[in-house]
mmCIF file of C-alpha atoms and ligand atoms in Angstrom:
data_model
loop_
_atom_site.group_PDB
_atom_site.id
_atom_site.type_symbol
_atom_site.label_atom_id
_atom_site.label_comp_id
_atom_site.label_asym_id
_atom_site.label_seq_id
_atom_site.Cartn_x
_atom_site.Cartn_y
_atom_site.Cartn_z
ATOM 1 C CA MET A 13 -22.599 -49.739 8.847
ATOM 2 C CA GLU A 14 -22.578 -46.620 6.418
ATOM 3 C CA THR A 15 -21.474 -43.624 8.230
ATOM 4 C CA LYS A 16 -23.003 -40.474 7.029
ATOM 5 C CA PHE A 17 -20.986 -37.333 6.758
ATOM 6 C CA TRP A 18 -22.656 -33.967 7.018
ATOM 7 C CA ASP A 19 -20.558 -30.803 6.215
ATOM 8 C CA LEU A 20 -22.070 -27.980 8.430
ATOM 9 C CA LYS A 21 -20.985 -25.299 6.025
ATOM 10 C CA LYS A 22 -23.836 -26.628 3.381
ATOM 11 C CA ASP A 23 -27.360 -26.875 5.453
ATOM 12 C CA PRO A 24 -26.437 -26.755 9.000
ATOM 13 C CA HIS A 25 -30.119 -26.878 10.184
ATOM 14 C CA ARG A 26 -31.051 -29.935 8.017
ATOM 15 C CA ALA A 27 -27.711 -31.883 9.228
ATOM 16 C CA ILE A 28 -28.311 -31.163 12.734
ATOM 17 C CA GLU A 29 -32.178 -32.210 12.493
ATOM 18 C CA GLU A 30 -30.966 -35.582 10.780
ATOM 19 C CA ALA A 31 -28.101 -36.321 13.334
ATOM 20 C CA ALA A 32 -30.528 -35.645 16.169
ATOM 21 C CA ALA A 33 -32.979 -37.904 14.850
ATOM 22 C CA LEU A 34 -30.307 -40.958 14.641
ATOM 23 C CA ILE A 35 -29.528 -40.434 18.235
ATOM 24 C CA ARG A 36 -33.234 -40.457 19.217
ATOM 25 C CA ALA A 37 -33.338 -43.557 17.256
ATOM 26 C CA GLY A 38 -30.471 -45.231 19.637
ATOM 27 C CA GLU A 39 -27.513 -44.652 16.996
ATOM 28 C CA VAL A 40 -24.156 -42.914 17.768
ATOM 29 C CA VAL A 41 -23.196 -39.789 15.970
ATOM 30 C CA ALA A 42 -19.872 -37.559 16.455
ATOM 31 C CA PHE A 43 -20.021 -33.880 16.900
ATOM 32 C CA PRO A 44 -17.863 -30.953 17.573
ATOM 33 C CA THR A 45 -17.406 -29.378 21.047
ATOM 34 C CA GLU A 46 -15.007 -26.501 21.833
ATOM 35 C CA THR A 47 -12.720 -29.113 23.327
ATOM 36 C CA VAL A 48 -12.446 -32.099 21.063
ATOM 37 C CA TYR A 49 -14.894 -34.065 18.894
ATOM 38 C CA GLY A 50 -17.504 -36.101 21.012
ATOM 39 C CA LEU A 51 -19.110 -39.458 20.122
ATOM 40 C CA GLY A 52 -22.587 -38.791 21.246
ATOM 41 C CA ALA A 53 -25.386 -41.217 22.222
ATOM 42 C CA ASP A 54 -28.637 -40.864 24.048
ATOM 43 C CA GLY A 55 -27.187 -40.632 27.700
ATOM 44 C CA LEU A 56 -30.465 -42.142 29.036
ATOM 45 C CA ASN A 57 -30.446 -45.168 26.768
ATOM 46 C CA GLY A 58 -28.304 -47.940 28.225
ATOM 47 C CA THR A 59 -28.523 -49.658 24.768
ATOM 48 C CA ALA A 60 -27.388 -46.731 22.820
ATOM 49 C CA VAL A 61 -24.369 -46.057 25.258
ATOM 50 C CA ALA A 62 -23.199 -49.501 24.820
ATOM 51 C CA LYS A 63 -22.645 -48.532 21.150
ATOM 52 C CA VAL A 64 -20.294 -45.844 22.115
ATOM 53 C CA PHE A 65 -18.182 -48.247 24.210
ATOM 54 C CA ALA A 66 -18.180 -50.790 21.543
ATOM 55 C CA ALA A 67 -17.386 -48.312 18.576
ATOM 56 C CA LYS A 68 -14.261 -46.919 20.670
ATOM 57 C CA GLY A 69 -13.141 -50.003 22.110
ATOM 58 C CA ARG A 70 -13.364 -48.293 25.716
ATOM 59 C CA PRO A 71 -13.171 -50.103 28.826
ATOM 60 C CA ALA A 72 -16.527 -50.664 30.599
ATOM 61 C CA ASP A 73 -15.439 -49.287 33.740
ATOM 62 C CA ASN A 74 -14.722 -45.780 32.462
ATOM 63 C CA PRO A 75 -17.981 -43.606 32.707
ATOM 64 C CA LEU A 76 -19.280 -41.104 30.088
ATOM 65 C CA ILE A 77 -20.078 -37.456 30.553
ATOM 66 C CA LEU A 78 -23.501 -36.256 29.848
ATOM 67 C CA HIS A 79 -23.859 -33.265 27.742
ATOM 68 C CA VAL A 80 -26.804 -31.096 28.279
ATOM 69 C CA SER A 81 -27.745 -27.633 26.465
ATOM 70 C CA ALA A 82 -29.138 -25.580 29.309
ATOM 71 C CA LYS A 83 -28.116 -25.177 32.755
ATOM 72 C CA GLU A 84 -31.180 -26.331 34.295
ATOM 73 C CA GLN A 85 -31.113 -29.547 32.789
ATOM 74 C CA ILE A 86 -28.800 -30.892 35.340
ATOM 75 C CA ARG A 87 -31.579 -30.664 37.607
ATOM 76 C CA ASN A 88 -33.139 -33.959 36.278
ATOM 77 C CA LEU A 89 -29.666 -35.852 36.421
ATOM 78 C CA THR A 90 -28.620 -35.237 40.298
ATOM 79 C CA THR A 91 -30.208 -35.963 43.345
ATOM 80 C CA GLY A 92 -28.535 -32.633 44.607
ATOM 81 C CA LEU A 93 -26.019 -29.872 43.733
ATOM 82 C CA SER A 94 -23.771 -28.692 46.524
ATOM 83 C CA ALA A 95 -22.994 -25.082 46.837
ATOM 84 C CA ASN A 96 -19.607 -25.775 45.074
ATOM 85 C CA ALA A 97 -21.292 -27.263 42.048
ATOM 86 C CA GLN A 98 -23.887 -24.549 41.668
ATOM 87 C CA ALA A 99 -21.001 -21.869 41.626
ATOM 88 C CA LEU A 100 -19.121 -23.631 39.064
ATOM 89 C CA ILE A 101 -22.135 -23.881 36.958
ATOM 90 C CA ASP A 102 -22.956 -20.518 37.038
ATOM 91 C CA THR A 103 -19.753 -19.042 36.450
ATOM 92 C CA PHE A 104 -18.371 -21.513 33.824
ATOM 93 C CA TRP A 105 -21.110 -22.754 32.028
ATOM 94 C CA PRO A 106 -21.469 -23.143 28.795
ATOM 95 C CA GLY A 107 -17.775 -24.119 28.574
ATOM 96 C CA PRO A 108 -15.040 -26.673 29.093
ATOM 97 C CA LEU A 109 -15.910 -27.533 32.636
ATOM 98 C CA THR A 110 -17.541 -30.993 33.859
ATOM 99 C CA VAL A 111 -19.074 -31.390 37.421
ATOM 100 C CA VAL A 112 -18.998 -34.679 39.099
ATOM 101 C CA VAL A 113 -22.509 -34.904 41.040
ATOM 102 C CA PRO A 114 -24.488 -37.486 42.669
ATOM 103 C CA LYS A 115 -26.538 -39.294 40.026
ATOM 104 C CA ALA A 116 -30.584 -39.648 39.767
ATOM 105 C CA PRO A 117 -31.908 -43.020 39.168
ATOM 106 C CA CYS A 118 -32.741 -42.070 35.444
ATOM 107 C CA VAL A 119 -28.984 -42.289 34.450
ATOM 108 C CA PRO A 120 -28.259 -45.870 33.388
ATOM 109 C CA ASP A 121 -25.091 -47.824 34.887
ATOM 110 C CA GLU A 122 -23.809 -47.928 31.381
ATOM 111 C CA THR A 123 -23.196 -44.055 31.284
ATOM 112 C CA SER A 124 -21.777 -43.899 34.881
ATOM 113 C CA ALA A 125 -19.927 -47.198 34.772
ATOM 114 C CA GLY A 126 -21.858 -48.216 37.730
ATOM 115 C CA LEU A 127 -20.807 -45.342 40.116
ATOM 116 C CA ASP A 128 -23.219 -43.598 42.247
ATOM 117 C CA THR A 129 -21.981 -40.177 40.841
ATOM 118 C CA VAL A 130 -22.570 -38.840 37.161
ATOM 119 C CA ALA A 131 -20.166 -36.321 35.439
ATOM 120 C CA VAL A 132 -22.041 -33.275 33.569
ATOM 121 C CA ARG A 133 -21.225 -30.610 31.084
ATOM 122 C CA MET A 134 -22.581 -27.971 29.299
ATOM 123 C CA PRO A 135 -20.600 -27.460 26.138
ATOM 124 C CA SER A 136 -20.374 -23.706 24.665
ATOM 125 C CA HIS A 137 -19.764 -24.907 20.894
ATOM 126 C CA PRO A 138 -22.769 -23.512 18.896
ATOM 127 C CA VAL A 139 -23.110 -26.482 16.971
ATOM 128 C CA ALA A 140 -22.797 -28.746 20.201
ATOM 129 C CA ASN A 141 -25.449 -26.471 21.594
ATOM 130 C CA ALA A 142 -27.948 -26.564 18.881
ATOM 131 C CA PHE A 143 -27.245 -30.385 18.455
ATOM 132 C CA ILE A 144 -28.155 -31.456 21.737
ATOM 133 C CA ALA A 145 -31.178 -29.223 21.828
ATOM 134 C CA ALA A 146 -32.485 -30.850 18.875
ATOM 135 C CA CYS A 147 -31.822 -34.436 20.496
ATOM 136 C CA GLY A 148 -34.004 -33.589 23.298
ATOM 137 C CA CYS A 149 -32.014 -35.733 25.740
ATOM 138 C CA PRO A 150 -28.648 -35.354 27.611
ATOM 139 C CA VAL A 151 -26.200 -36.644 25.325
ATOM 140 C CA ALA A 152 -23.657 -38.929 26.676
ATOM 141 C CA ALA A 153 -20.127 -38.365 24.788
ATOM 142 C CA PRO A 154 -16.569 -39.420 25.144
ATOM 143 C CA SER A 155 -14.037 -38.148 22.866
ATOM 144 C CA ALA A 156 -14.530 -39.788 19.175
ATOM 145 C CA ASN A 157 -11.018 -41.493 19.333
ATOM 146 C CA ILE A 158 -10.590 -44.948 19.364
ATOM 147 C CA SER A 159 -9.403 -45.633 23.029
ATOM 148 C CA GLY A 160 -5.888 -44.841 23.763
ATOM 149 C CA LYS A 161 -5.462 -42.991 20.704
ATOM 150 C CA PRO A 162 -5.141 -38.791 20.839
ATOM 151 C CA SER A 163 -8.381 -37.435 20.797
ATOM 152 C CA PRO A 164 -9.908 -35.851 17.638
ATOM 153 C CA THR A 165 -9.810 -31.960 17.124
ATOM 154 C CA ASN A 166 -11.002 -32.110 13.521
ATOM 155 C CA ALA A 167 -13.620 -34.259 11.489
ATOM 156 C CA ALA A 168 -10.790 -35.771 9.526
ATOM 157 C CA ASP A 169 -9.377 -37.215 12.374
ATOM 158 C CA VAL A 170 -12.861 -38.677 13.468
ATOM 159 C CA ALA A 171 -13.262 -40.356 10.228
ATOM 160 C CA GLU A 172 -10.055 -41.916 10.334
ATOM 161 C CA ASP A 173 -10.985 -43.862 13.676
ATOM 162 C CA MET A 174 -14.786 -44.100 13.471
ATOM 163 C CA THR A 175 -15.730 -44.615 9.643
ATOM 164 C CA GLY A 176 -17.718 -47.779 9.214
ATOM 165 C CA LYS A 177 -18.264 -48.097 13.092
ATOM 166 C CA ILE A 178 -20.760 -45.022 13.790
ATOM 167 C CA ALA A 179 -24.251 -43.747 12.097
ATOM 168 C CA GLY A 180 -22.723 -40.231 11.348
ATOM 169 C CA ILE A 181 -20.119 -37.327 11.658
ATOM 170 C CA LEU A 182 -21.057 -33.731 11.850
ATOM 171 C CA ASP A 183 -18.214 -31.686 10.335
ATOM 172 C CA GLY A 184 -18.012 -28.378 12.113
ATOM 173 C CA GLY A 185 -14.218 -27.264 11.699
ATOM 174 C CA SER A 186 -11.467 -27.546 14.114
ATOM 175 C CA CYS A 187 -11.991 -27.289 17.727
ATOM 176 C CA GLY A 188 -10.914 -24.279 19.571
ATOM 177 C CA ILE A 189 -9.445 -25.480 22.858
ATOM 178 C CA GLY A 190 -7.814 -28.823 22.016
ATOM 179 C CA VAL A 191 -7.643 -30.382 25.063
ATOM 180 C CA GLU A 192 -10.690 -31.980 26.837
ATOM 181 C CA SER A 193 -12.917 -30.304 29.801
ATOM 182 C CA THR A 194 -11.627 -29.958 33.102
ATOM 183 C CA VAL A 195 -13.372 -32.653 35.458
ATOM 184 C CA VAL A 196 -14.089 -31.692 39.079
ATOM 185 C CA ASP A 197 -15.338 -33.851 41.635
ATOM 186 C CA THR A 198 -17.954 -31.280 43.680
ATOM 187 C CA THR A 199 -19.228 -34.364 46.103
ATOM 188 C CA SER A 200 -15.861 -33.912 48.361
ATOM 189 C CA PRO A 201 -15.829 -31.041 50.816
ATOM 190 C CA VAL A 202 -12.928 -29.310 49.038
ATOM 191 C CA PRO A 203 -13.468 -29.614 45.111
ATOM 192 C CA THR A 204 -11.180 -31.746 43.578
ATOM 193 C CA ILE A 205 -9.498 -31.804 39.904
ATOM 194 C CA LEU A 206 -10.049 -34.893 38.404
ATOM 195 C CA ARG A 207 -8.544 -34.040 34.981
ATOM 196 C CA PRO A 208 -6.972 -30.981 34.336
ATOM 197 C CA GLY A 209 -8.643 -29.301 31.175
ATOM 198 C CA GLY A 210 -9.838 -26.389 29.564
ATOM 199 C CA ILE A 211 -10.946 -24.341 32.692
ATOM 200 C CA THR A 212 -7.417 -23.734 34.675
ATOM 201 C CA ARG A 213 -6.656 -24.519 38.128
ATOM 202 C CA GLU A 214 -6.063 -20.712 38.775
ATOM 203 C CA MET A 215 -9.732 -19.869 37.499
ATOM 204 C CA LEU A 216 -11.168 -22.614 39.691
ATOM 205 C CA GLU A 217 -9.169 -21.177 42.948
ATOM 206 C CA SER A 218 -10.230 -17.478 42.131
ATOM 207 C CA LEU A 219 -13.887 -18.613 42.274
ATOM 208 C CA LEU A 220 -13.880 -21.440 45.148
ATOM 209 C CA GLY A 221 -10.798 -20.667 47.018
ATOM 210 C CA ALA A 222 -9.156 -23.901 47.923
ATOM 211 C CA VAL A 223 -9.080 -26.670 45.110
ATOM 212 C CA GLU A 224 -7.328 -29.933 45.379
ATOM 213 C CA ILE A 225 -5.863 -32.146 42.588
ATOM 214 C CA ASP A 226 -6.426 -35.741 42.627
ATOM 215 C CA PRO A 227 -3.073 -37.087 43.830
ATOM 216 C CA ALA A 228 -3.183 -39.660 41.183
ATOM 217 C CA LEU A 229 -2.651 -37.264 38.469
ATOM 218 C CA SER A 230 1.236 -37.334 39.471
ATOM 219 C CA GLY A 231 1.523 -40.426 37.484
ATOM 220 C CA ASN A 232 2.185 -42.644 41.055
ATOM 221 C CA PRO A 233 1.028 -46.076 40.092
ATOM 222 C CA ALA A 234 0.399 -46.792 43.818
ATOM 223 C CA VAL A 235 -2.307 -44.373 43.690
ATOM 224 C CA ARG A 236 -5.909 -44.956 42.358
ATOM 225 C CA PRO A 237 -7.296 -42.090 40.309
ATOM 226 C CA LYS A 238 -10.996 -41.138 41.307
ATOM 227 C CA ALA A 239 -11.595 -40.949 37.619
ATOM 228 C CA PRO A 240 -11.665 -44.100 36.176
ATOM 229 C CA GLY A 241 -10.411 -43.025 32.898
ATOM 230 C CA MET A 242 -7.097 -41.389 34.134
ATOM 231 C CA LYS A 243 -5.813 -44.877 35.045
ATOM 232 C CA TYR A 244 -5.361 -45.854 31.343
ATOM 233 C CA ARG A 245 -2.488 -44.915 29.251
ATOM 234 C CA HIS A 246 -4.055 -42.454 26.561
ATOM 235 C CA TYR A 247 -3.284 -40.012 23.901
ATOM 236 C CA ALA A 248 -0.457 -42.098 22.838
ATOM 237 C CA PRO A 249 1.394 -41.811 19.567
ATOM 238 C CA LYS A 250 2.369 -45.439 18.022
ATOM 239 C CA ALA A 251 6.081 -45.039 18.599
ATOM 240 C CA PRO A 252 7.512 -44.758 22.449
ATOM 241 C CA LEU A 253 7.563 -40.997 23.990
ATOM 242 C CA TYR A 254 10.011 -39.918 26.463
ATOM 243 C CA ILE A 255 10.034 -36.764 28.075
ATOM 244 C CA TYR A 256 12.655 -34.347 29.534
ATOM 245 C CA GLU A 257 11.082 -32.122 32.115
ATOM 246 C CA GLY A 258 13.077 -29.436 34.569
ATOM 247 C CA PRO A 259 15.013 -26.293 33.366
ATOM 248 C CA GLU A 260 17.882 -27.680 31.230
ATOM 249 C CA SER A 261 15.341 -30.142 29.280
ATOM 250 C CA ALA A 262 15.785 -28.133 26.071
ATOM 251 C CA MET A 263 19.691 -28.561 26.205
ATOM 252 C CA ARG A 264 19.218 -32.284 27.217
ATOM 253 C CA LEU A 265 16.685 -33.124 24.561
ATOM 254 C CA VAL A 266 19.151 -31.686 21.718
ATOM 255 C CA GLN A 267 21.905 -33.677 23.193
ATOM 256 C CA ALA A 268 19.954 -36.902 23.186
ATOM 257 C CA VAL A 269 18.460 -36.026 19.309
ATOM 258 C CA GLU A 270 22.003 -35.534 18.094
ATOM 259 C CA ARG A 271 23.039 -38.973 19.732
ATOM 260 C CA ALA A 272 20.114 -40.682 18.419
ATOM 261 C CA ALA A 273 20.699 -39.477 14.992
ATOM 262 C CA ARG A 274 24.480 -40.415 15.003
ATOM 263 C CA GLN A 275 23.227 -44.089 15.694
ATOM 264 C CA GLY A 276 20.871 -43.842 12.750
ATOM 265 C CA ILE A 277 17.712 -44.205 14.859
ATOM 266 C CA ARG A 278 14.259 -42.736 13.383
ATOM 267 C CA THR A 279 13.566 -40.189 15.846
ATOM 268 C CA GLY A 280 10.582 -37.748 16.283
ATOM 269 C CA VAL A 281 11.064 -34.764 18.455
ATOM 270 C CA LEU A 282 8.094 -32.773 20.181
ATOM 271 C CA CYS A 283 9.606 -29.493 21.409
ATOM 272 C CA ASP A 284 9.363 -25.402 21.457
ATOM 273 C CA ASP A 285 9.973 -23.357 18.609
ATOM 274 C CA ARG A 286 13.315 -22.254 19.907
ATOM 275 C CA THR A 287 14.764 -25.883 20.256
ATOM 276 C CA GLU A 288 13.393 -26.696 16.866
ATOM 277 C CA LYS A 289 15.714 -23.948 15.574
ATOM 278 C CA GLU A 290 18.774 -25.427 17.075
ATOM 279 C CA LEU A 291 17.650 -28.952 15.863
ATOM 280 C CA GLN A 292 16.750 -27.882 12.285
ATOM 281 C CA ALA A 293 20.333 -28.842 11.098
ATOM 282 C CA LEU A 294 19.378 -32.479 11.975
ATOM 283 C CA LEU A 295 16.209 -32.690 10.015
ATOM 284 C CA GLY A 296 16.651 -34.645 7.144
ATOM 285 C CA ARG A 297 19.983 -36.294 8.246
ATOM 286 C CA THR A 298 19.705 -40.014 9.019
ATOM 287 C CA GLY A 299 17.554 -40.667 12.107
ATOM 288 C CA CYS A 300 15.478 -37.336 12.456
ATOM 289 C CA VAL A 301 12.486 -37.690 10.841
ATOM 290 C CA ALA A 302 9.944 -35.225 12.093
ATOM 291 C CA ILE A 303 10.152 -32.022 14.520
ATOM 292 C CA LEU A 304 6.745 -30.881 15.646
ATOM 293 C CA SER A 305 7.070 -27.823 17.769
ATOM 294 C CA TRP A 306 5.044 -25.242 19.598
ATOM 295 C CA GLY A 307 5.459 -21.385 20.042
ATOM 296 C CA ALA A 308 5.319 -19.186 23.554
ATOM 297 C CA ASP A 309 1.646 -19.529 23.811
ATOM 298 C CA LYS A 310 0.254 -22.771 25.862
ATOM 299 C CA ALA A 311 -3.237 -22.067 24.160
ATOM 300 C CA ASP A 312 -1.544 -22.735 21.084
ATOM 301 C CA LEU A 313 -0.003 -25.958 22.394
ATOM 302 C CA ALA A 314 -3.007 -27.098 23.949
ATOM 303 C CA GLU A 315 -4.804 -26.514 20.514
ATOM 304 C CA THR A 316 -2.486 -28.373 18.499
ATOM 305 C CA LEU A 317 -0.969 -30.988 20.707
ATOM 306 C CA TYR A 318 -3.367 -33.972 19.639
ATOM 307 C CA THR A 319 -2.762 -33.084 16.015
ATOM 308 C CA GLN A 320 0.937 -33.120 16.739
ATOM 309 C CA LEU A 321 0.721 -36.286 18.446
ATOM 310 C CA ARG A 322 -1.303 -37.769 15.686
ATOM 311 C CA LYS A 323 1.010 -36.687 12.924
ATOM 312 C CA PHE A 324 4.082 -38.700 14.281
ATOM 313 C CA ASP A 325 2.376 -41.811 13.302
ATOM 314 C CA ARG A 326 2.494 -40.747 9.627
ATOM 315 C CA PHE A 327 6.290 -40.397 9.902
ATOM 316 C CA SER A 328 6.699 -43.852 11.782
ATOM 317 C CA PRO A 329 9.604 -42.874 13.907
ATOM 318 C CA SER A 330 10.938 -45.496 16.242
ATOM 319 C CA VAL A 331 10.991 -43.155 18.961
ATOM 320 C CA ILE A 332 9.855 -39.757 19.973
ATOM 321 C CA LEU A 333 11.707 -37.459 22.397
ATOM 322 C CA GLY A 334 10.050 -34.687 23.752
ATOM 323 C CA MET A 335 10.249 -31.690 26.436
ATOM 324 C CA GLY A 336 7.613 -30.377 28.864
ATOM 325 C CA VAL A 337 6.193 -26.778 29.671
ATOM 326 C CA SER A 338 5.324 -25.119 32.885
ATOM 327 C CA GLU A 339 2.213 -26.183 34.603
ATOM 328 C CA THR A 340 0.668 -22.817 35.024
ATOM 329 C CA GLY A 341 -2.476 -22.098 33.001
ATOM 330 C CA LEU A 342 -3.431 -24.538 30.077
ATOM 331 C CA GLY A 343 0.188 -25.873 31.055
ATOM 332 C CA LEU A 344 -1.482 -28.256 33.742
ATOM 333 C CA ALA A 345 -3.798 -29.811 31.046
ATOM 334 C CA VAL A 346 -1.388 -30.090 28.391
ATOM 335 C CA MET A 347 1.554 -31.738 30.719
ATOM 336 C CA ASN A 348 -1.011 -34.294 32.128
ATOM 337 C CA ARG A 349 -1.981 -35.311 28.365
ATOM 338 C CA MET A 350 2.014 -35.282 27.610
ATOM 339 C CA ARG A 351 2.970 -37.480 30.540
ATOM 340 C CA LYS A 352 0.035 -39.985 30.041
ATOM 341 C CA ALA A 353 1.094 -39.980 26.412
ATOM 342 C CA ALA A 354 4.528 -40.881 27.437
ATOM 343 C CA GLY A 355 3.190 -43.839 29.601
ATOM 344 C CA PHE A 356 5.060 -41.593 32.442
ATOM 345 C CA ASN A 357 8.354 -42.169 31.000
ATOM 346 C CA ILE A 358 9.837 -38.759 32.549
ATOM 347 C CA LEU A 359 13.344 -37.655 33.130
ATOM 348 C CA LEU A 360 14.195 -34.693 35.079
ATOM 349 C CA ALA A 361 17.050 -32.386 33.639
ATOM 350 C CA ARG A 362 18.254 -30.059 36.139
ATOM 351 C CA ASP A 363 21.691 -29.134 38.289
ATOM 352 C CA GLY A 364 23.781 -30.520 35.391
ATOM 353 C CA GLN A 365 22.217 -33.921 35.925
ATOM 354 C CA VAL A 366 19.775 -36.366 34.176
ATOM 355 C CA THR A 367 17.539 -38.154 36.736
ATOM 356 C CA ILE A 368 14.666 -40.580 36.280
ATOM 357 C CA ARG A 369 11.438 -39.114 37.527
ATOM 358 C CA SER A 370 9.378 -41.748 36.768
ATOM 359 C CA GLY A 371 9.138 -44.736 34.257
ATOM 360 C CA SER A 372 11.811 -47.205 32.995
ATOM 361 C CA GLY A 373 13.071 -48.330 29.807
ATOM 362 C CA PHE A 374 14.805 -45.433 28.886
ATOM 363 C CA PRO A 375 17.311 -45.483 25.575
ATOM 364 C CA ASP A 376 20.905 -45.099 26.877
ATOM 365 C CA TYR A 377 21.477 -42.041 24.432
ATOM 366 C CA MET A 378 18.697 -40.012 26.893
ATOM 367 C CA LEU A 379 20.317 -40.567 29.752
ATOM 368 C CA GLY A 380 24.174 -39.654 28.904
HETATM 369 P P1 LIG B 424 -13.705 -38.613 28.084
HETATM 370 O O1 LIG B 424 -14.989 -39.316 28.068
HETATM 371 O O2 LIG B 424 -12.737 -39.458 27.046
HETATM 372 O O3 LIG B 424 -13.686 -37.234 27.777
HETATM 373 O O4 LIG B 424 -13.575 -38.997 29.636
HETATM 374 C C1 LIG B 424 -14.206 -38.659 30.771
HETATM 375 C C2 LIG B 424 -13.508 -38.593 31.871
HETATM 376 O O5 LIG B 424 -14.436 -38.113 33.091
HETATM 377 C C3 LIG B 424 -12.710 -39.717 32.213
HETATM 378 O O6 LIG B 424 -11.498 -39.856 32.799
HETATM 379 C C4 LIG B 424 -13.814 -40.460 33.272
HETATM 380 O O7 LIG B 424 -13.049 -41.593 34.005
HETATM 381 C C5 LIG B 424 -14.204 -39.077 33.945
HETATM 382 N N1 LIG B 424 -15.313 -39.438 34.509
HETATM 383 C C6 LIG B 424 -16.721 -39.419 34.174
HETATM 384 N N2 LIG B 424 -17.633 -39.868 34.890
HETATM 385 C C7 LIG B 424 -17.100 -39.644 36.170
HETATM 386 C C8 LIG B 424 -17.531 -39.888 37.427
HETATM 387 N N3 LIG B 424 -18.955 -40.112 37.951
HETATM 388 N N4 LIG B 424 -16.568 -39.838 38.587
HETATM 389 C C9 LIG B 424 -15.422 -39.547 38.347
HETATM 390 N N5 LIG B 424 -14.834 -39.581 37.101
HETATM 391 C C10 LIG B 424 -15.784 -39.514 35.883
HETATM 392 MG MG1 LIG B 425 -11.293 -39.683 25.793
#
């Protein structure tokens, strides 16, 4: 299939009209949002939605989010909104917040993966908003990556995964937030975060009071996540990724990288700016092939995390060693993505010791 590519800097109005016409014809088009790029189809057309699953290689039991261009459009998609759902919509729409609500019969099983609830969001990105409005239907859209890979935050990353598989790509530049929307289940008595994202836990708590976090997000494989998508390894670079968490993570990471380098292992490193300075001396020496780092601001980290994870694939390290950040603010979403990318292979560095927090198969040089 030929994939049309529209540069929105040129003739945005025409590009959006052409792309919307393809959606109405039951085709799949990628478009920018404020979180990541989405892979859109008419969310009320089961055949069109099936094409999204095929293009991504997405498991059929993982439901899609319906994107709307005005708050009141959610009324047609649900049998009723709880007071919490209404408060969330009034406060955080348009924006990076998805609400899970009881599903109306017009939403096909392909979209909701057979669940009796549906996830809905109104993005704030002007292109997303204009595009959805032009489509004239709710647009079902997961992130525009091949399932399992990091989500795309620019059109080139979309093209890398989707060229030849979908009808078109709307290039609206880089996404500002860089991690996906927060998914909140509003059908339970206490609203529950099913996926942390652009709207932080603190923001939700200040509006609603108590908010729960789905216990499955801790990575315990015995607990089944309420958002089906959260059970898959995800956001993963090709090389295995291992993470140190805890107050001594930076020191332990540096030691492990030094040991790996001595053994001649091609190592990638994911760390903060301060740790990068310590490691600079190793870069270029046998073993250490790439150091991708972030500054003090977690908003920066969220914005660039997926680009960083994708970059590692270009250096083909045989292993990637990383360190965590604190889970306040956007840190909760960032750590959720990092732990998933690492397949929950996580070490805890504190009190002068390294212990296994979860996972297995750690290389010796990480544990020493
Ligand atoms: P993505 O489309 O890749 O941004 O992922 C959407 C996320 O929302 C996945 O983790 C889905 O499993 C989750 N999700 C979508 N619809 C529902 C629903 N009705 N109930 C619970 N989780 C949902
Ligand atoms: Mg996704």
